[in-house]
Tab-separated table of C-alpha atoms in Angstrom:
chain	number	residue	atom	x	y	z
V	93	MET	CA	3.256	-49.529	52.208
V	94	GLU	CA	5.953	-49.138	50.383
V	95	SER	CA	6.766	-48.687	46.274
V	96	THR	CA	10.045	-48.633	44.363
V	97	HIS	CA	10.094	-46.722	41.240
V	98	LEU	CA	12.854	-46.370	38.563
V	99	LEU	CA	13.616	-42.811	37.267
V	100	ASP	CA	16.305	-43.263	34.729
V	101	GLY	CA	18.614	-45.876	36.667
V	102	SER	CA	17.972	-44.367	40.252
V	103	LYS	CA	15.695	-45.896	42.565
V	104	LYS	CA	12.818	-43.779	44.498
V	105	ARG	CA	11.655	-45.086	47.781
V	106	VAL	CA	8.202	-44.062	48.359
V	107	LYS	CA	6.614	-44.426	52.069
V	108	ILE	CA	2.768	-43.929	52.490
V	109	HIS	CA	1.754	-42.914	55.821
V	110	PRO	CA	-1.922	-42.316	57.102
V	111	HIS	CA	-0.883	-38.805	57.806
V	112	THR	CA	2.394	-38.261	55.763
V	113	VAL	CA	3.730	-39.493	52.601
V	114	THR	CA	7.491	-39.309	52.617
V	115	ALA	CA	9.863	-39.863	49.222
V	116	LYS	CA	13.839	-40.625	49.371
V	117	TYR	CA	15.354	-40.468	46.250
V	118	ALA	CA	19.203	-41.936	45.507
V	119	PRO	CA	22.012	-39.155	45.003
V	120	HIS	CA	21.717	-37.875	41.641
V	121	THR	CA	24.499	-38.482	39.236
V	122	PRO	CA	26.093	-35.152	38.117
V	123	HIS	CA	25.444	-34.539	34.460
V	124	THR	CA	22.498	-36.781	34.171
V	125	HIS	CA	18.995	-35.744	33.486
V	126	THR	CA	16.100	-37.467	35.073
V	127	HIS	CA	13.129	-38.716	32.950
V	128	PHE	CA	10.094	-38.900	33.954
V	129	PRO	CA	8.355	-41.997	32.441
V	130	GLN	CA	5.156	-41.626	30.414
V	131	PRO	CA	2.786	-43.747	30.069
V	132	GLY	CA	3.640	-46.988	27.948
V	133	ASP	CA	7.440	-46.632	29.325
V	134	GLU	CA	8.800	-49.255	31.355
V	135	GLY	CA	8.106	-48.701	35.052
V	136	TYR	CA	5.133	-46.416	34.751
V	137	ASP	CA	2.828	-48.304	36.215
V	138	ASP	CA	4.728	-49.398	39.494
V	139	ALA	CA	4.122	-46.253	41.206
V	140	PRO	CA	0.723	-45.975	43.125
V	141	SER	CA	-2.031	-44.486	41.216
V	142	PHE	CA	-4.254	-41.776	42.887
V	143	GLU	CA	-7.230	-44.257	43.231
V	144	GLU	CA	-4.714	-46.544	45.078
V	145	PHE	CA	-4.197	-44.170	47.422
V	146	GLY	CA	-7.573	-42.932	47.710
V	147	SER	CA	-9.066	-46.675	48.383
V	148	PHE	CA	-5.915	-46.733	51.169
V	149	LEU	CA	-6.791	-43.583	53.067
V	150	GLU	CA	-10.822	-44.627	53.083
V	151	GLU	CA	-9.560	-47.903	54.679
V	152	THR	CA	-8.061	-46.093	57.620
V	153	SER	CA	-9.668	-45.086	60.934
V	154	ASP	CA	-9.000	-41.512	60.872
V	155	THR	CA	-10.024	-40.745	57.420
V	156	LYS	CA	-13.037	-42.322	58.227
V	157	GLN	CA	-13.746	-39.739	60.720
V	158	LEU	CA	-12.475	-36.927	58.549
V	159	THR	CA	-15.245	-38.280	55.401
V	160	GLY	CA	-17.727	-38.939	57.923
V	161	THR	CA	-19.341	-35.374	57.727
V	162	ARG	CA	-21.262	-35.727	54.745
V	163	LYS	CA	-23.269	-32.156	55.701
V	164	TRP	CA	-20.448	-29.826	55.505
V	165	THR	CA	-18.863	-31.785	52.408
V	166	GLY	CA	-22.085	-32.006	50.660
V	167	LYS	CA	-22.797	-28.430	50.609
V	168	ALA	CA	-19.404	-27.251	49.788
V	169	GLY	CA	-19.110	-29.681	46.715
V	170	ALA	CA	-22.193	-28.002	46.043
V	171	LEU	CA	-21.087	-24.489	46.163
V	172	PHE	CA	-18.103	-24.713	44.348
V	173	GLY	CA	-19.497	-27.199	41.765
V	174	GLY	CA	-17.345	-30.202	43.031
V	175	LYS	CA	-18.575	-33.634	41.932
V	176	ASP	CA	-18.244	-36.721	43.755
V	177	LYS	CA	-15.574	-38.922	42.795
V	178	ASN	CA	-16.360	-41.826	44.680
V	179	LYS	CA	-18.543	-43.847	41.858
V	180	ASP	CA	-18.955	-46.787	44.134
V	181	THR	CA	-21.533	-44.843	46.474
V	182	PRO	CA	-24.745	-45.465	45.212
V	183	PRO	CA	-26.469	-41.881	44.557
V	184	ARG	CA	-28.517	-40.579	47.628
V	185	PRO	CA	-32.266	-39.901	47.031
V	186	PRO	CA	-33.005	-36.368	46.151
V	187	MET	CA	-35.815	-35.755	49.022
V	188	GLY	CA	-36.593	-37.301	52.447
V	189	GLY	CA	-35.097	-37.757	55.452
V	190	GLY	CA	-33.355	-34.771	57.752
V	191	GLU	CA	-29.595	-35.258	57.324
V	192	GLY	CA	-27.841	-32.930	55.548
V	193	GLY	CA	-26.419	-34.850	53.264
V	194	VAL	CA	-29.375	-35.832	51.285
V	195	GLU	CA	-29.771	-31.986	50.740
V	196	GLY	CA	-26.319	-31.871	49.569
V	197	GLY	CA	-25.532	-35.017	47.384
V	198	GLY	CA	-29.432	-35.431	46.249
V	199	LYS	CA	-29.652	-32.099	44.381
V	200	GLY	CA	-26.071	-32.264	42.951
V	201	ALA	CA	-23.532	-29.744	42.057
V	202	GLY	CA	-25.871	-27.679	39.391
V	203	GLY	CA	-29.062	-27.486	41.537
V	204	GLY	CA	-26.578	-26.219	44.321
V	205	VAL	CA	-25.124	-23.668	42.603
V	206	GLY	CA	-28.361	-22.449	41.267
V	207	GLU	CA	-29.505	-22.272	44.471
V	208	GLN	CA	-26.599	-20.639	46.042
V	209	LEU	CA	-26.973	-17.975	43.178
V	210	ALA	CA	-30.523	-17.724	43.388
V	211	SER	CA	-30.403	-17.164	46.751
V	212	PHE	CA	-28.108	-14.269	46.549
V	213	SER	CA	-29.632	-12.840	43.681
V	214	GLU	CA	-32.880	-12.449	45.874
V	215	ALA	CA	-30.755	-11.105	48.634
V	216	SER	CA	-29.075	-8.430	46.031
V	217	VAL	CA	-32.855	-7.448	44.638
V	218	SER	CA	-33.763	-6.659	48.442
V	219	ALA	CA	-30.977	-4.175	48.866
V	220	SER	CA	-31.874	-2.420	45.343
V	221	ARG	CA	-35.327	-2.325	46.517
V	222	LEU	CA	-34.080	-0.493	49.546
V	223	THR	CA	-31.742	1.428	47.210
V	224	TRP	CA	-34.368	2.568	44.612
V	225	ALA	CA	-36.735	3.116	47.541
V	226	SER	CA	-34.077	5.958	49.198
V	227	VAL	CA	-33.323	7.405	45.807
V	228	VAL	CA	-37.314	8.094	45.003
V	229	LEU	CA	-37.739	9.313	48.321
V	230	ALA	CA	-34.948	11.821	47.976
V	231	GLY	CA	-36.693	13.093	44.683
V	232	LEU	CA	-39.728	13.823	46.852
V	233	ALA	CA	-37.479	15.533	49.569
V	234	HIS	CA	-35.864	17.494	46.935
V	235	GLY	CA	-39.220	18.529	45.689
V	236	CYS	CA	-40.067	19.827	49.370
V	237	VAL	CA	-36.823	21.927	49.430
V	238	CYS	CA	-37.480	23.779	46.060
V	239	VAL	CA	-40.776	24.680	47.711
V	240	LEU	CA	-39.585	25.807	50.883
V	241	THR	CA	-36.337	27.647	49.209
V	242	ARG	CA	-39.323	29.606	47.258
V	243	LEU	CA	-41.094	30.106	50.237
V	244	ALA	CA	-38.425	31.508	52.247
V	245	ALA	CA	-37.442	34.145	49.364
V	246	SER	CA	-40.905	35.227	48.640
V	247	ARG	CA	-42.482	35.144	52.006
V	248	PHE	CA	-39.441	35.836	54.330
V	249	ASN	CA	-37.301	37.827	51.971
V	250	LEU	CA	-34.405	35.620	52.547
V	251	PRO	CA	-31.588	35.716	49.911
V	252	PRO	CA	-30.670	32.206	48.525
V	253	LEU	CA	-27.416	32.236	49.942
V	254	THR	CA	-28.082	32.981	53.073
V	255	LEU	CA	-30.324	30.011	53.057
V	256	LEU	CA	-27.890	27.718	51.797
V	257	LEU	CA	-25.341	28.971	54.463
V	258	VAL	CA	-27.932	28.353	57.297
V	259	ARG	CA	-28.552	25.089	55.668
V	260	SER	CA	-24.793	24.106	55.619
V	261	VAL	CA	-24.248	25.136	59.560
V	262	LEU	CA	-27.335	23.111	60.577
V	263	GLN	CA	-26.124	19.822	58.833
V	264	LEU	CA	-22.973	19.996	60.538
V	265	LEU	CA	-24.568	18.722	63.282
V	266	TYR	CA	-24.469	15.499	61.248
V	267	GLY	CA	-20.811	15.452	61.733
V	268	THR	CA	-21.234	13.537	65.150
V	269	VAL	CA	-22.567	10.412	63.017
V	270	PRO	CA	-19.343	9.287	61.697
V	271	MET	CA	-17.851	10.375	65.054
V	272	LYS	CA	-20.010	8.329	67.353
V	273	ARG	CA	-19.214	5.324	65.010
V	274	ALA	CA	-15.413	5.998	65.452
V	275	GLU	CA	-15.079	6.955	62.211
V	276	THR	CA	-12.420	10.208	61.145
V	277	ALA	CA	-14.810	12.800	60.063
V	278	PHE	CA	-12.420	13.948	57.511
V	279	GLY	CA	-11.749	10.680	55.621
V	280	SER	CA	-9.097	7.925	56.079
V	281	LYS	CA	-5.591	8.673	55.044
V	282	GLY	CA	-4.878	8.526	51.152
V	283	TYR	CA	-8.540	9.522	50.492
V	284	ARG	CA	-8.670	12.721	52.305
V	285	ARG	CA	-7.726	14.869	49.142
V	286	LYS	CA	-10.032	13.290	46.976
V	287	LEU	CA	-13.014	13.608	49.549
V	288	LEU	CA	-12.543	17.302	49.845
V	289	LEU	CA	-12.398	17.810	46.177
V	290	TYR	CA	-15.964	16.035	46.351
V	291	GLY	CA	-16.607	18.150	49.137
V	292	LEU	CA	-15.843	21.233	47.528
V	293	THR	CA	-17.165	20.265	44.026
V	294	HIS	CA	-20.824	19.624	45.651
V	295	SER	CA	-20.689	22.750	47.361
V	296	PHE	CA	-19.853	24.917	44.022
V	297	SER	CA	-22.942	23.067	42.374
V	298	LEU	CA	-24.758	24.261	45.450
V	299	CYS	CA	-23.387	27.790	45.358
V	300	CYS	CA	-23.966	28.119	41.716
V	301	ALA	CA	-27.509	27.256	41.819
V	302	TYR	CA	-28.418	29.258	44.250
V	303	SER	CA	-26.597	32.201	43.280
V	304	SER	CA	-28.541	32.098	39.609
V	305	LEU	CA	-31.392	32.874	41.510
V	306	SER	CA	-30.207	36.148	42.575
V	307	PHE	CA	-29.699	36.630	38.824
V	308	VAL	CA	-33.116	36.355	37.412
V	309	SER	CA	-36.758	36.846	38.469
V	310	LEU	CA	-39.001	34.752	41.049
V	311	GLY	CA	-41.174	33.353	38.467
V	312	ASP	CA	-38.142	31.587	36.855
V	313	ASP	CA	-36.700	29.621	39.853
V	314	GLU	CA	-38.732	26.986	38.502
V	315	ALA	CA	-36.889	26.919	35.043
V	316	MET	CA	-33.832	27.241	36.681
V	317	LEU	CA	-34.367	24.096	38.877
V	318	THR	CA	-35.356	22.170	35.796
V	319	THR	CA	-32.256	23.536	33.786
V	320	TRP	CA	-29.757	22.322	36.711
V	321	ARG	CA	-31.520	18.601	36.714
V	322	LEU	CA	-31.417	18.337	33.111
V	323	ALA	CA	-27.632	19.575	32.484
V	324	THR	CA	-26.803	17.503	35.889
V	325	THR	CA	-28.610	14.293	33.997
V	326	VAL	CA	-26.611	14.448	30.600
V	327	LEU	CA	-23.507	15.615	32.012
V	328	SER	CA	-23.460	12.624	34.526
V	329	ALA	CA	-23.902	9.990	32.209
V	330	THR	CA	-21.398	11.691	29.794
V	331	LEU	CA	-18.905	11.973	32.861
V	332	ALA	CA	-19.668	8.173	33.776
V	333	LEU	CA	-18.788	7.079	30.352
V	334	LEU	CA	-15.746	9.146	29.711
V	335	LEU	CA	-14.088	9.209	33.421
V	336	LEU	CA	-15.633	5.585	34.963
V	337	ASP	CA	-16.357	3.858	31.542
V	338	GLU	CA	-19.890	3.088	33.283
V	339	ARG	CA	-22.107	2.572	30.103
V	340	LEU	CA	-26.013	2.559	30.311
V	341	GLY	CA	-27.907	0.010	28.842
V	342	LEU	CA	-30.112	0.197	26.038
V	343	VAL	CA	-33.320	0.368	28.468
V	344	ASP	CA	-31.765	2.826	30.716
V	345	LEU	CA	-30.476	4.852	27.794
V	346	VAL	CA	-33.824	4.991	26.233
V	347	THR	CA	-35.573	5.921	29.592
V	348	VAL	CA	-32.691	8.531	30.885
V	349	ALA	CA	-33.537	10.269	27.356
V	350	THR	CA	-36.799	9.858	27.736
V	351	GLY	CA	-36.878	12.005	31.274
V	352	VAL	CA	-34.629	14.620	29.467
V	353	LEU	CA	-37.155	15.364	27.008
V	354	GLY	CA	-39.955	15.712	29.974
V	355	LEU	CA	-37.705	18.245	31.218
V	356	GLY	CA	-36.961	19.898	28.675
V	357	LEU	CA	-41.089	20.176	27.508
V	358	VAL	CA	-40.927	21.605	31.194
V	359	LEU	CA	-38.567	24.310	29.932
V	360	VAL	CA	-41.038	25.887	26.995
V	361	PRO	CA	-41.781	28.838	27.992
V	362	ASN	CA	-45.815	29.526	29.019
V	363	PRO	CA	-47.244	31.842	26.623
V	364	THR	CA	-49.403	33.707	29.377
V	365	GLY	CA	-46.111	34.409	31.263
V	366	LEU	CA	-44.683	35.970	28.189
V	367	ASP	CA	-48.105	38.071	27.688
V	368	GLN	CA	-47.735	39.505	31.225
V	369	ASN	CA	-44.151	40.331	30.923
V	370	ASN	CA	-44.640	42.009	27.954
V	371	ASN	CA	-47.257	44.169	29.477
V	372	GLY	CA	-45.487	44.537	32.351
V	373	THR	CA	-47.336	43.143	34.686
V	374	GLY	CA	-44.752	40.467	35.265
V	375	SER	CA	-41.509	40.716	37.257
V	376	GLY	CA	-39.242	41.058	34.150
V	377	MET	CA	-38.530	44.209	32.586
V	378	PRO	CA	-41.294	46.614	31.230
V	379	ASN	CA	-41.375	47.702	27.615
V	380	GLY	CA	-40.647	50.921	28.977
V	381	GLY	CA	-37.072	50.440	30.015
V	382	THR	CA	-34.436	52.292	28.307
V	383	PRO	CA	-32.447	49.916	25.970
V	384	ALA	CA	-29.299	49.889	28.335
V	385	GLN	CA	-31.758	48.705	31.086
V	386	GLN	CA	-33.020	45.967	28.775
V	387	SER	CA	-29.662	44.821	27.419
V	388	ALA	CA	-28.249	44.915	31.617
V	389	GLN	CA	-31.438	42.559	32.195
V	390	PHE	CA	-30.477	40.336	29.518
V	391	TRP	CA	-26.854	39.523	30.407
V	392	ARG	CA	-27.937	39.713	34.117
V	393	GLU	CA	-30.397	36.688	33.304
V	394	ALA	CA	-27.498	35.170	30.902
V	395	PHE	CA	-25.618	34.966	33.477
V	396	GLY	CA	-27.835	33.337	35.621
V	397	TRP	CA	-28.412	30.672	33.541
V	398	SER	CA	-24.827	30.009	32.669
V	399	LEU	CA	-24.604	29.488	36.907
V	400	THR	CA	-27.408	26.791	36.231
V	401	VAL	CA	-25.460	24.997	33.718
V	402	LEU	CA	-22.240	25.265	35.829
V	403	ALA	CA	-24.396	24.036	38.941
V	404	GLY	CA	-24.978	21.113	37.040
V	405	LEU	CA	-21.739	20.348	35.745
V	406	TRP	CA	-20.321	20.554	39.052
V	407	MET	CA	-22.900	18.340	40.715
V	408	SER	CA	-22.407	15.320	37.770
V	409	LEU	CA	-18.575	15.690	38.772
V	410	ALA	CA	-19.677	15.087	42.536
V	411	LEU	CA	-21.865	12.298	41.650
V	412	VAL	CA	-19.118	10.721	39.363
V	413	MET	CA	-16.209	11.428	42.297
V	414	TYR	CA	-18.519	10.097	45.017
V	415	ARG	CA	-19.190	6.777	42.826
V	416	SER	CA	-15.267	6.102	43.041
V	417	LEU	CA	-15.251	6.768	46.766
V	418	LYS	CA	-18.533	4.701	48.023
V	419	GLU	CA	-16.384	1.950	48.910
V	420	ARG	CA	-14.074	4.164	51.378
V	421	VAL	CA	-16.305	6.759	52.528
V	422	SER	CA	-19.330	6.788	54.661
V	423	VAL	CA	-22.617	8.747	54.269
V	424	GLY	CA	-22.382	10.454	57.522
V	425	THR	CA	-18.540	11.577	56.353
V	426	ALA	CA	-19.384	12.808	52.942
V	427	LEU	CA	-22.713	14.867	54.460
V	428	PHE	CA	-19.684	16.371	56.974
V	429	THR	CA	-17.631	17.251	54.158
V	430	VAL	CA	-20.426	18.934	51.980
V	431	SER	CA	-21.235	20.646	55.185
V	432	TRP	CA	-18.228	22.140	56.034
V	433	THR	CA	-17.329	23.193	52.563
V	434	GLY	CA	-20.929	24.251	51.844
V	435	CYS	CA	-20.162	27.036	54.806
V	436	LEU	CA	-16.720	28.158	53.208
V	437	SER	CA	-17.557	28.604	49.736
V	438	THR	CA	-21.157	30.086	50.551
V	439	ALA	CA	-19.308	32.701	52.807
V	440	VAL	CA	-16.906	33.239	49.725
V	441	SER	CA	-19.579	33.467	47.392
V	442	MET	CA	-21.308	36.040	49.561
V	443	LEU	CA	-18.409	38.092	49.609
V	444	LEU	CA	-17.932	37.942	46.067
V	445	LEU	CA	-21.627	38.846	45.432
V	446	GLN	CA	-21.410	41.816	48.263
V	447	GLN	CA	-24.387	40.067	49.793
V	448	GLY	CA	-24.880	40.245	53.594
V	449	PRO	CA	-26.415	37.660	55.501
V	450	VAL	CA	-30.262	38.106	56.503
V	451	TRP	CA	-31.196	35.901	59.425
V	452	PRO	CA	-34.682	34.711	59.549
V	453	ALA	CA	-36.390	37.246	62.213
V	454	SER	CA	-39.452	35.017	63.354
V	455	LEU	CA	-40.042	31.642	64.145
V	456	GLN	CA	-41.967	30.663	61.020
V	457	ALA	CA	-38.934	31.704	59.110
V	458	TRP	CA	-36.737	29.421	61.484
V	459	CYS	CA	-39.175	26.747	60.989
V	460	VAL	CA	-39.075	26.554	57.170
V	461	VAL	CA	-35.168	27.047	57.469
V	462	LEU	CA	-35.266	24.083	59.572
V	463	GLY	CA	-37.699	22.305	56.909
V	464	VAL	CA	-35.177	22.937	54.027
V	465	ALA	CA	-31.956	21.548	56.167
V	466	VAL	CA	-33.581	18.552	57.181
V	467	CYS	CA	-35.378	17.816	53.438
V	468	SER	CA	-31.857	18.407	51.970
V	469	ALA	CA	-30.025	15.816	54.396
V	470	GLY	CA	-32.647	13.529	53.700
V	471	GLY	CA	-32.462	13.939	50.093
V	472	PHE	CA	-28.528	13.689	50.085
V	473	VAL	CA	-28.619	10.735	52.197
V	474	GLY	CA	-30.734	9.087	49.687
V	475	VAL	CA	-28.840	10.150	46.872
V	476	THR	CA	-25.212	9.028	48.153
V	477	ASN	CA	-27.022	5.664	49.006
V	478	GLY	CA	-28.165	5.223	45.702
V	479	LEU	CA	-24.808	6.163	44.338
V	480	THR	CA	-23.212	2.965	45.891
V	481	ARG	CA	-25.156	0.787	43.653
V	482	LEU	CA	-26.656	2.465	40.513
V	483	HIS	CA	-25.363	4.323	37.993
V	484	PRO	CA	-25.026	8.400	38.551
V	485	ALA	CA	-26.963	8.912	35.274
V	486	LEU	CA	-29.713	6.764	36.805
V	487	VAL	CA	-29.444	8.382	39.954
V	488	SER	CA	-30.009	11.885	38.350
V	489	ALA	CA	-33.015	11.058	36.388
V	490	THR	CA	-34.774	9.606	39.202
V	491	GLN	CA	-34.199	13.029	40.903
V	492	GLY	CA	-36.037	14.376	38.412
V	493	LEU	CA	-38.902	13.707	40.107
V	494	GLU	CA	-38.583	17.209	42.233
V	495	VAL	CA	-40.033	19.010	39.108
V	496	PRO	CA	-43.598	17.253	39.209
V	497	VAL	CA	-43.407	17.362	43.149
V	498	ALA	CA	-42.563	21.131	43.134
V	499	MET	CA	-44.799	21.857	40.299
V	500	MET	CA	-47.763	20.119	42.442
V	501	LEU	CA	-46.776	21.825	46.052
V	502	GLU	CA	-46.982	25.009	44.260
V	503	ILE	CA	-50.138	24.348	42.564
V	504	ALA	CA	-51.399	23.285	46.354
V	505	VAL	CA	-50.173	26.309	47.808
V	506	VAL	CA	-50.241	28.968	45.415
V	507	PRO	CA	-53.344	28.991	42.969
V	508	LEU	CA	-51.085	28.993	39.826
V	509	VAL	CA	-52.333	27.274	36.365
V	510	PRO	CA	-49.413	25.234	34.879
V	511	SER	CA	-49.254	25.291	31.174
V	512	VAL	CA	-50.001	22.310	29.003
V	513	CYS	CA	-46.141	21.484	28.123
V	514	GLU	CA	-45.507	21.691	31.794
V	515	VAL	CA	-48.012	19.445	32.764
V	516	ILE	CA	-46.773	16.762	29.684
V	517	GLY	CA	-43.651	17.452	30.553
V	518	GLY	CA	-44.055	15.896	34.498
V	519	VAL	CA	-46.244	13.639	33.355
V	520	VAL	CA	-43.342	12.295	31.052
V	521	VAL	CA	-40.825	12.620	33.874
V	522	VAL	CA	-42.981	10.719	36.544
V	523	ALA	CA	-43.751	7.991	33.839
V	524	SER	CA	-39.977	7.558	32.831
V	525	VAL	CA	-39.286	7.313	36.726
V	526	GLY	CA	-41.829	4.855	37.357
V	527	TRP	CA	-41.116	2.634	34.255
V	528	LEU	CA	-37.239	2.556	35.154
V	529	VAL	CA	-37.916	1.387	38.965
V	530	THR	CA	-40.434	-1.187	37.420
V	531	VAL	CA	-37.884	-2.423	35.156
V	532	LYS	CA	-35.225	-2.621	37.708
V	533	LEU	CA	-37.626	-4.398	40.428
V	534	LEU	CA	-40.422	-6.360	38.588
V	535	PRO	CA	-38.094	-9.038	37.034
V	536	SER	CA	-36.849	-10.499	40.516
V	537	ARG	CA	-38.234	-14.201	39.662
V	538	GLY	CA	-37.886	-14.543	35.907
V	539	SER	CA	-34.997	-15.878	34.111
V	540	GLY	CA	-31.895	-16.205	35.587
V	541	ARG	CA	-30.426	-13.333	33.217
V	542	LYS	CA	-33.207	-11.181	34.823
V	543	GLN	CA	-33.044	-12.436	37.947
V	544	ARG	CA	-29.431	-11.865	38.634
V	545	GLU	CA	-29.466	-8.129	36.874
V	546	GLU	CA	-28.341	-5.564	39.958
V	547	TYR	CA	-26.127	-8.583	41.106
V	548	GLU	CA	-24.296	-8.475	37.569
V	549	GLU	CA	-24.377	-4.682	37.646
V	550	ILE	CA	-22.441	-4.370	40.826
V	551	LEU	CA	-19.978	-7.278	39.775
V	552	ASP	CA	-19.325	-5.645	36.041
V	553	SER	CA	-18.470	-1.974	37.778
V	554	PRO	CA	-15.214	-0.761	36.486
V	555	ILE	CA	-14.603	0.903	39.907
V	556	LYS	CA	-14.062	-2.454	41.845
């Protein structure tokens, strides 16, 4: 099949073969510009059109073999939104028959794309359910860590920094996990410096939080924990907005603010505890102390509270940093990094505070320390898994469950009566977390916007 076409006086010979299309041009005259004919010009209709070329391909045997597989082309057209350009072919019935072509051609492009997005959204929501389950379980594990830490300090006289050091040493065993998976324990090249900074910030946060317990009375450790979590939630939301440009939605913002309000209610002082401290029966400074002793005690506790806020700042930085490293660093590598940097930072903190290590002296004490290490490792895995899909502030707000969980466990172990504000604050925290999880997971079969909420959240992340 040959076709001739005039291009400003020059002749073009076109040969169309079932496999190739060959075009030969005449020698171009110097200083002569080639003019391509436009619709309505002479010679425009002489060239073969795409419709003629397509009909010629349909008449060849090789093309029939290529276009005979309607099953794959129907699904591909539905996936990419393509339409059938062959208008002579009658439409296939939407239902009936067992061939794949009926499925692809009958439902149309819009239906195929909708089904593909729906199936992808269902898979995303399923993964989101596992993510939220891991984050909630991490909050429960952190609540157990708080109770075991207080038990180790009150019953076995283990200093907080010693407990952190033993916990970090035991967690070094998890360094074998990335090694067995043929991963680099210190991170891949190009990301080792960021991974080191992440490990240091996380370790500094733990050192500040555990060191603050040494500057306050034993009865204020729960308030220190609440302050740490409150500062982490607020600062992580702020830093994620400033550093990563990740904004919270209206529902998420209201939920996080409600959780912060609940933590603030837990921090309201208990009038009974204040009366006990004023009467000299509590663990605070009695009224009979000298003004110098009272002033020293005041500044000592103020320094402890400052360390708690600083721990929240370091932890929020750690959450934001792992959020930016989640695609390059596995959970096992992150845990190993936090463990060995925790050993170094804890040793330095003990030297600065002049605290010697006090090792557990009984089997029960070792069981408590082992429980702290296991629960903290489980909580760390849940938090890091949640950071791969969720906003850092949402992860930190969900970890606020550790406050009411620790409160209930302490009530079950020690006969303590919480104040009204503590009960109301715990209920508000649990309600805010429950509402947040429900909003994220309940509309899995709703409208298109709600159906792909988690999927769009991941794609819109500026980190990617």
